[in-house]
């Protein structure tokens, strides 16, 4: 298999606040014009200390249509509620894979007990696009707890790869997806090696959550940077310079037009107008603030 070269190692863009609870670096589509289709957006909340507060910080009720939000927690805890009646808490290591599809309302807050104590907070939210045929499917929700996540132990005590979606070394991930997508958390020990291979057509990159890694024996990617790969070659070799955590993303692009307006991600402008009209008419359901 041919080696897949890094196109660029990108530093975190300047952060902004989402509500008062999420300080995020938008790597794409705003921060960098890279093609990570079918991943439409990546907001990275790099590690930050929140002070203790009785009323949890967060973001209030808002809609989504046409895609999935995937929230991955590393520090702190996120509580959420949606208009389909789902609620829960995303603790460190957990993943919430929410299919907004035809439309939901939800709210995302710091979990009450975490908020009362304060402390480190670190998370990622991805927006995963849906193909046209699935954009108006029924909303659903997958709560994936870290202890239940399939994993692959690496050779020579190198660490482990948690398979969130897709398949790694014959181990299938927890999440069901609409299109071919690979999402893994690799938790590497210092000196640990991991290799990955994705088809050339898959857009591929990884975010360094913690530590520092060497890619293909040459380039270094440090904490809070995103290694973005060329669509040439397949195999990627990673060596951890210290104990490291990386979030690996790879997926087959969805070859369809995209129209985005705020929290709606559709194929045409007419569908955006329809989403706004449906939202204004209360068709996304109801959720208390
Ligand atoms: Mn949201």
Short mmCIF file of N, CA and C and ligand atoms in Angstrom, two decimals, residues 62 64 106 108, ligand 1:
data_model
loop_
_atom_site.label_atom_id
_atom_site.label_comp_id
_atom_site.label_asym_id
_atom_site.label_seq_id
_atom_site.Cartn_x
_atom_site.Cartn_y
_atom_site.Cartn_z
N UNK A 62 -32.17 25.32 20.06
CA UNK A 62 -31.93 25.69 18.66
C UNK A 62 -32.19 24.48 17.77
N UNK A 64 -31.82 21.90 14.22
CA UNK A 64 -30.91 21.37 13.20
C UNK A 64 -31.74 20.58 12.20
N UNK A 106 -32.74 21.16 20.03
CA UNK A 106 -32.04 20.65 21.21
C UNK A 106 -31.34 21.79 21.95
N UNK A 108 -27.78 22.32 24.67
CA UNK A 108 -26.55 21.68 25.12
C UNK A 108 -25.95 22.53 26.24
MN1 LIG B 1 -26.67 22.03 18.33
#
